[in-house]
GROMACS .gro file of C-alpha atoms in nm:
model
  279
    1MET     CA    1   0.000   0.000   0.000
    2LYS     CA    2   0.125   0.347  -0.091
    3LYS     CA    3   0.246   0.551   0.206
    4GLU     CA    4  -0.002   0.818   0.315
    5LYS     CA    5   0.100   1.175   0.233
    6ARG     CA    6  -0.092   1.494   0.311
    7THR     CA    7   0.051   1.822   0.180
    8VAL     CA    8  -0.093   2.173   0.193
    9GLN     CA    9   0.070   2.473   0.028
   10PHE     CA   10  -0.039   2.838   0.037
   11ASP     CA   11   0.053   3.046  -0.267
   12ASN     CA   12   0.112   3.414  -0.191
   13ASP     CA   13   0.098   3.520  -0.557
   14LEU     CA   14  -0.245   3.370  -0.625
   15GLU     CA   15  -0.367   3.386  -0.262
   16ILE     CA   16  -0.504   3.032  -0.275
   17GLU     CA   17  -0.439   2.697  -0.106
   18ALA     CA   18  -0.338   2.377  -0.282
   19TYR     CA   19  -0.404   2.038  -0.119
   20HIS     CA   20  -0.249   1.704  -0.215
   21PHE     CA   21  -0.374   1.396  -0.029
   22GLU     CA   22  -0.201   1.081  -0.154
   23GLY     CA   23  -0.249   0.723  -0.038
   24ILE     CA   24  -0.541   0.803   0.193
   25MET     CA   25  -0.853   0.603   0.277
   26GLN     CA   26  -1.019   0.862   0.502
   27LYS     CA   27  -1.395   0.902   0.487
   28PHE     CA   28  -1.509   1.265   0.508
   29PRO     CA   29  -1.847   1.327   0.675
   30ASN     CA   30  -2.110   1.571   0.555
   31HIS     CA   31  -1.967   1.923   0.581
   32PHE     CA   32  -1.915   2.243   0.381
   33HIS     CA   33  -1.653   2.510   0.322
   34GLU     CA   34  -1.679   2.888   0.303
   35HIS     CA   35  -1.456   2.889  -0.006
   36TYR     CA   36  -1.464   2.739  -0.356
   37VAL     CA   37  -1.296   2.402  -0.413
   38LEU     CA   38  -1.165   2.293  -0.754
   39GLY     CA   39  -1.037   1.936  -0.742
   40PHE     CA   40  -0.968   1.615  -0.927
   41VAL     CA   41  -0.882   1.253  -0.856
   42GLU     CA   42  -0.539   1.148  -0.983
   43SER     CA   43  -0.594   0.785  -0.882
   44GLY     CA   44  -0.864   0.594  -0.698
   45CYS     CA   45  -1.242   0.614  -0.706
   46ARG     CA   46  -1.475   0.790  -0.461
   47PHE     CA   47  -1.845   0.790  -0.381
   48LEU     CA   48  -1.954   1.150  -0.336
   49THR     CA   49  -2.276   1.307  -0.216
   50CYS     CA   50  -2.329   1.681  -0.266
   51LYS     CA   51  -2.651   1.869  -0.198
   52ASN     CA   52  -2.838   1.538  -0.172
   53LYS     CA   53  -2.716   1.413  -0.512
   54GLU     CA   54  -2.491   1.108  -0.555
   55TYR     CA   55  -2.184   1.076  -0.777
   56THR     CA   56  -1.902   0.834  -0.840
   57ILE     CA   57  -1.585   1.030  -0.916
   58ASP     CA   58  -1.295   0.875  -1.103
   59VAL     CA   59  -0.969   0.975  -1.268
   60GLY     CA   60  -1.021   1.266  -1.507
   61ASP     CA   61  -1.335   1.401  -1.339
   62LEU     CA   62  -1.347   1.765  -1.235
   63VAL     CA   63  -1.507   1.828  -0.894
   64VAL     CA   64  -1.628   2.177  -0.801
   65PHE     CA   65  -1.783   2.289  -0.473
   66ASN     CA   66  -1.937   2.633  -0.432
   67PRO     CA   67  -1.914   2.798  -0.090
   68LEU     CA   68  -2.155   2.625   0.152
   69ASP     CA   69  -2.217   2.324  -0.075
   70ASN     CA   70  -2.260   2.038   0.173
   71HIS     CA   71  -2.075   1.723   0.069
   72ALA     CA   72  -1.939   1.390   0.195
   73CYS     CA   73  -1.723   1.125   0.033
   74GLU     CA   74  -1.565   0.784   0.085
   75GLN     CA   75  -1.356   0.533  -0.107
   76VAL     CA   76  -1.548   0.269  -0.304
   77ASP     CA   77  -1.284   0.057  -0.479
   78GLY     CA   78  -1.080  -0.051  -0.177
   79LYS     CA   79  -0.778   0.137  -0.312
   80THR     CA   80  -0.614   0.448  -0.176
   81LEU     CA   81  -0.698   0.794  -0.305
   82ASP     CA   82  -0.476   1.055  -0.472
   83TRP     CA   83  -0.676   1.380  -0.446
   84ARG     CA   84  -0.560   1.725  -0.551
   85CYS     CA   85  -0.749   2.054  -0.520
   86LEU     CA   86  -0.734   2.431  -0.504
   87ASN     CA   87  -0.921   2.626  -0.235
   88ILE     CA   88  -1.022   2.975  -0.348
   89GLU     CA   89  -1.165   3.230  -0.105
   90LYS     CA   90  -1.473   3.424  -0.215
   91ASP     CA   91  -1.297   3.761  -0.233
   92VAL     CA   92  -1.030   3.612  -0.463
   93MET     CA   93  -1.295   3.450  -0.686
   94ARG     CA   94  -1.497   3.773  -0.699
   95ARG     CA   95  -1.189   3.972  -0.802
   96MET     CA   96  -1.094   3.717  -1.068
   97THR     CA   97  -1.449   3.702  -1.202
   98GLU     CA   98  -1.472   4.080  -1.232
   99GLU     CA   99  -1.141   4.098  -1.419
  100ILE     CA  100  -1.246   3.820  -1.656
  101THR     CA  101  -1.611   3.913  -1.717
  102GLY     CA  102  -1.625   4.282  -1.623
  103ALA     CA  103  -1.908   4.209  -1.377
  104ASN     CA  104  -1.883   4.211  -0.998
  105TYR     CA  105  -2.042   3.886  -0.878
  106LEU     CA  106  -1.969   3.545  -0.730
  107PRO     CA  107  -2.030   3.271  -0.988
  108ILE     CA  108  -2.236   2.961  -0.918
  109PHE     CA  109  -2.080   2.645  -1.059
  110THR     CA  110  -2.372   2.436  -1.178
  111SER     CA  111  -2.181   2.110  -1.233
  112THR     CA  112  -2.051   1.947  -0.916
  113VAL     CA  113  -1.885   1.674  -1.122
  114ALA     CA  114  -1.778   1.715  -1.484
  115SER     CA  115  -1.665   1.386  -1.636
  116ARG     CA  116  -1.342   1.391  -1.836
  117SER     CA  117  -1.327   1.770  -1.823
  118ASP     CA  118  -1.095   1.959  -2.057
  119ALA     CA  119  -1.008   2.187  -1.763
  120ILE     CA  120  -0.823   1.911  -1.575
  121SER     CA  121  -0.497   1.974  -1.761
  122ALA     CA  122  -0.480   2.342  -1.662
  123LEU     CA  123  -0.596   2.265  -1.307
  124ARG     CA  124  -0.321   2.004  -1.274
  125ASP     CA  125  -0.063   2.251  -1.409
  126VAL     CA  126  -0.161   2.524  -1.159
  127HIS     CA  127  -0.166   2.275  -0.873
  128ASP     CA  128   0.176   2.140  -0.971
  129MET     CA  129   0.330   2.487  -0.993
  130ILE     CA  130   0.198   2.581  -0.651
  131MET     CA  131   0.331   2.262  -0.496
  132LYS     CA  132   0.673   2.328  -0.650
  133GLU     CA  133   0.654   2.692  -0.529
  134ALA     CA  134   0.703   2.818  -0.883
  135LYS     CA  135   0.747   3.189  -0.946
  136GLY     CA  136   0.690   3.397  -1.257
  137PHE     CA  137   0.379   3.491  -1.448
  138GLN     CA  138   0.324   3.152  -1.617
  139LYS     CA  139   0.149   3.035  -1.301
  140GLU     CA  140  -0.080   3.342  -1.290
  141GLU     CA  141  -0.148   3.323  -1.662
  142THR     CA  142  -0.248   2.955  -1.640
  143PHE     CA  143  -0.468   3.026  -1.339
  144TYR     CA  144  -0.651   3.311  -1.512
  145PHE     CA  145  -0.720   3.102  -1.821
  146LEU     CA  146  -0.837   2.813  -1.601
  147ILE     CA  147  -1.092   3.032  -1.419
  148GLU     CA  148  -1.202   3.183  -1.752
  149GLN     CA  149  -1.268   2.835  -1.891
  150LEU     CA  150  -1.454   2.719  -1.582
  151ILE     CA  151  -1.675   3.030  -1.574
  152ALA     CA  152  -1.757   2.988  -1.943
  153ASP     CA  153  -1.828   2.615  -1.926
  154TYR     CA  154  -1.975   2.551  -1.582
  155THR     CA  155  -2.140   2.860  -1.433
  156LYS     CA  156  -2.443   3.079  -1.459
  157ALA     CA  157  -2.405   3.455  -1.430
  158THR     CA  158  -2.566   3.522  -1.097
  159ASP     CA  159  -2.444   3.573  -0.743
  160ALA     CA  160  -2.365   3.250  -0.559
  161THR     CA  161  -2.628   3.181  -0.294
  162LEU     CA  162  -2.799   2.878  -0.147
  163ALA     CA  163  -3.149   2.786  -0.248
  164PRO     CA  164  -3.408   2.982  -0.046
  165ILE     CA  165  -3.464   2.851   0.304
  166SER     CA  166  -3.733   2.931   0.557
  167GLY     CA  167  -3.702   3.214   0.806
  168GLU     CA  168  -3.703   2.970   1.099
  169ILE     CA  169  -3.408   2.772   0.962
  170GLN     CA  170  -3.219   3.088   0.868
  171THR     CA  171  -3.266   3.212   1.224
  172ALA     CA  172  -3.111   2.888   1.353
  173CYS     CA  173  -2.819   2.923   1.111
  174ASP     CA  174  -2.759   3.284   1.211
  175TYR     CA  175  -2.767   3.187   1.578
  176MET     CA  176  -2.500   2.919   1.530
  177GLU     CA  177  -2.283   3.147   1.318
  178ASN     CA  178  -2.298   3.423   1.580
  179ASN     CA  179  -2.265   3.200   1.889
  180PHE     CA  180  -2.032   2.920   1.774
  181ALA     CA  181  -1.787   2.999   2.057
  182GLU     CA  182  -2.056   2.932   2.318
  183THR     CA  183  -2.239   2.616   2.422
  184VAL     CA  184  -2.523   2.570   2.172
  185THR     CA  185  -2.801   2.320   2.244
  186LEU     CA  186  -3.088   2.180   2.043
  187ALA     CA  187  -3.319   2.346   2.297
  188ASP     CA  188  -3.161   2.683   2.213
  189LEU     CA  189  -3.221   2.633   1.842
  190SER     CA  190  -3.577   2.515   1.904
  191ARG     CA  191  -3.650   2.820   2.117
  192ILE     CA  192  -3.509   3.084   1.884
  193SER     CA  193  -3.659   2.925   1.570
  194GLY     CA  194  -4.003   2.866   1.722
  195LEU     CA  195  -4.000   2.503   1.603
  196ASN     CA  196  -4.014   2.192   1.820
  197LYS     CA  197  -3.695   1.987   1.826
  198TYR     CA  198  -3.800   1.720   1.580
  199THR     CA  199  -3.950   1.968   1.331
  200LEU     CA  200  -3.633   2.175   1.351
  201LEU     CA  201  -3.409   1.872   1.288
  202ARG     CA  202  -3.625   1.750   0.997
  203ASN     CA  203  -3.669   2.090   0.828
  204PHE     CA  204  -3.308   2.196   0.881
  205THR     CA  205  -3.169   1.876   0.731
  206MET     CA  206  -3.412   1.886   0.437
  207GLN     CA  207  -3.341   2.251   0.355
  208ARG     CA  208  -2.967   2.268   0.423
  209GLY     CA  209  -2.871   1.910   0.336
  210ILE     CA  210  -2.681   1.884   0.665
  211THR     CA  211  -2.789   1.837   1.028
  212PRO     CA  212  -2.777   2.128   1.276
  213TYR     CA  213  -2.494   1.962   1.471
  214GLN     CA  214  -2.292   1.907   1.151
  215TYR     CA  215  -2.360   2.268   1.056
  216LEU     CA  216  -2.236   2.399   1.392
  217SER     CA  217  -1.927   2.175   1.382
  218THR     CA  218  -1.845   2.295   1.031
  219VAL     CA  219  -1.888   2.660   1.128
  220ARG     CA  220  -1.648   2.607   1.419
  221VAL     CA  221  -1.387   2.430   1.206
  222ASN     CA  222  -1.410   2.690   0.927
  223GLN     CA  223  -1.366   2.964   1.185
  224ALA     CA  224  -1.071   2.781   1.339
  225LYS     CA  225  -0.904   2.762   0.996
  226LYS     CA  226  -0.859   3.139   1.013
  227SER     CA  227  -0.665   3.122   1.340
  228PRO     CA  228  -0.327   2.991   1.213
  229GLU     CA  229  -0.289   3.290   0.980
  230ALA     CA  230  -0.312   3.515   1.285
  231GLY     CA  231  -0.054   3.311   1.475
  232ILE     CA  232  -0.307   3.170   1.723
  233SER     CA  233  -0.204   2.836   1.875
  234PRO     CA  234  -0.425   2.526   1.831
  235ILE     CA  235  -0.529   2.526   2.196
  236GLU     CA  236  -0.628   2.894   2.180
  237ALA     CA  237  -0.817   2.834   1.856
  238ALA     CA  238  -0.999   2.538   2.012
  239LEU     CA  239  -1.125   2.741   2.306
  240GLN     CA  240  -1.211   3.047   2.097
  241CYS     CA  241  -1.417   2.841   1.852
  242GLY     CA  242  -1.629   2.650   2.103
  243PHE     CA  243  -1.446   2.317   2.129
  244THR     CA  244  -1.422   2.165   2.475
  245ASP     CA  245  -1.049   2.091   2.454
  246GLN     CA  246  -0.760   2.060   2.208
  247SER     CA  247  -0.805   1.687   2.142
  248HIS     CA  248  -1.175   1.746   2.059
  249PHE     CA  249  -1.071   2.028   1.826
  250THR     CA  250  -0.791   1.827   1.662
  251ARG     CA  251  -1.022   1.532   1.595
  252PHE     CA  252  -1.287   1.749   1.427
  253PHE     CA  253  -1.031   1.954   1.233
  254ARG     CA  254  -0.862   1.646   1.087
  255THR     CA  255  -1.199   1.486   1.011
  256PHE     CA  256  -1.323   1.787   0.813
  257ILE     CA  257  -0.999   1.933   0.671
  258GLY     CA  258  -0.784   1.622   0.638
  259ILE     CA  259  -0.480   1.741   0.836
  260THR     CA  260  -0.415   1.840   1.198
  261PRO     CA  261  -0.440   2.205   1.314
  262LYS     CA  262  -0.065   2.203   1.390
  263ARG     CA  263   0.021   2.090   1.036
  264TYR     CA  264  -0.212   2.354   0.892
  265GLN     CA  265  -0.052   2.623   1.109
  266ASP     CA  266   0.293   2.517   0.990
  267ILE     CA  267   0.221   2.615   0.629
  268PHE     CA  268   0.170   2.978   0.738
  269LYS     CA  269   0.469   2.973   0.972
  270ASP     CA  270   0.690   2.832   0.699
  271ASP     CA  271   0.549   3.080   0.450
  272ASN     CA  272   0.607   3.382   0.676
  273GLU     CA  273   0.971   3.284   0.716
  274ARG     CA  274   1.032   3.318   0.342
  275PRO     CA  275   1.193   3.650   0.235
  276ASN     CA  276   0.917   3.740  -0.012
  277ALA     CA  277   0.622   3.633   0.201
  278LYS     CA  278   0.331   3.876   0.219
  279LYS     CA  279   0.244   4.020   0.560
   0.00000   0.00000   0.00000
């Protein structure tokens, strides 16, 4: 069996993250990200669910997640996975989209999985250059043309939002997003939404595609991802984001992100030590 390897690289020029998970068998539970994800499988085969739809992703398939797209995946062929992706924050995508189209909006990618996509070659090239810490404008040029192709082939020209949800469920979401650092209970969500516990659980899961507890855990992990850039230690991040202790935080972080908080923090520490690193 191929030795497991998990690598994350932040590129200062493009202001994006590149992930490379090789030789892994990890199952990722239902969760979401606040950023865009552009990824592909280099080897292996995965069963993916996204927004209550099912896919089998294989070598050569492009996978795209919009911000807040809930998704889960697991290996289906008994072999290890080689997964590579770019994580693009919304402000970076908005800036790129405006430069490319002349319009200020966040695109919605309408195809979660695009089989044998022509964009894989450019995506692989950008990913490879980031991993090798390449400099020069070839990397930026390739990235711009990649985003241009993806916008043209896989988006609709409207601002990226979730499908409409009820006021009660939005109230519960807002409460968790504003109080993630505190103890949040099902009784709290029932009270502020005006729904009984079962109705809340059923309606929330149907409308958001993720349970309230999974939503809260994801909010906490996504918030904790911002801490390493500010030099906050894992234990401080754990307490600030509502986790009971560092081991609880580490377990959730690795489950949702794929690496430990310490390893994620190291990419920013290493990056800041480079002479040309942005501050």
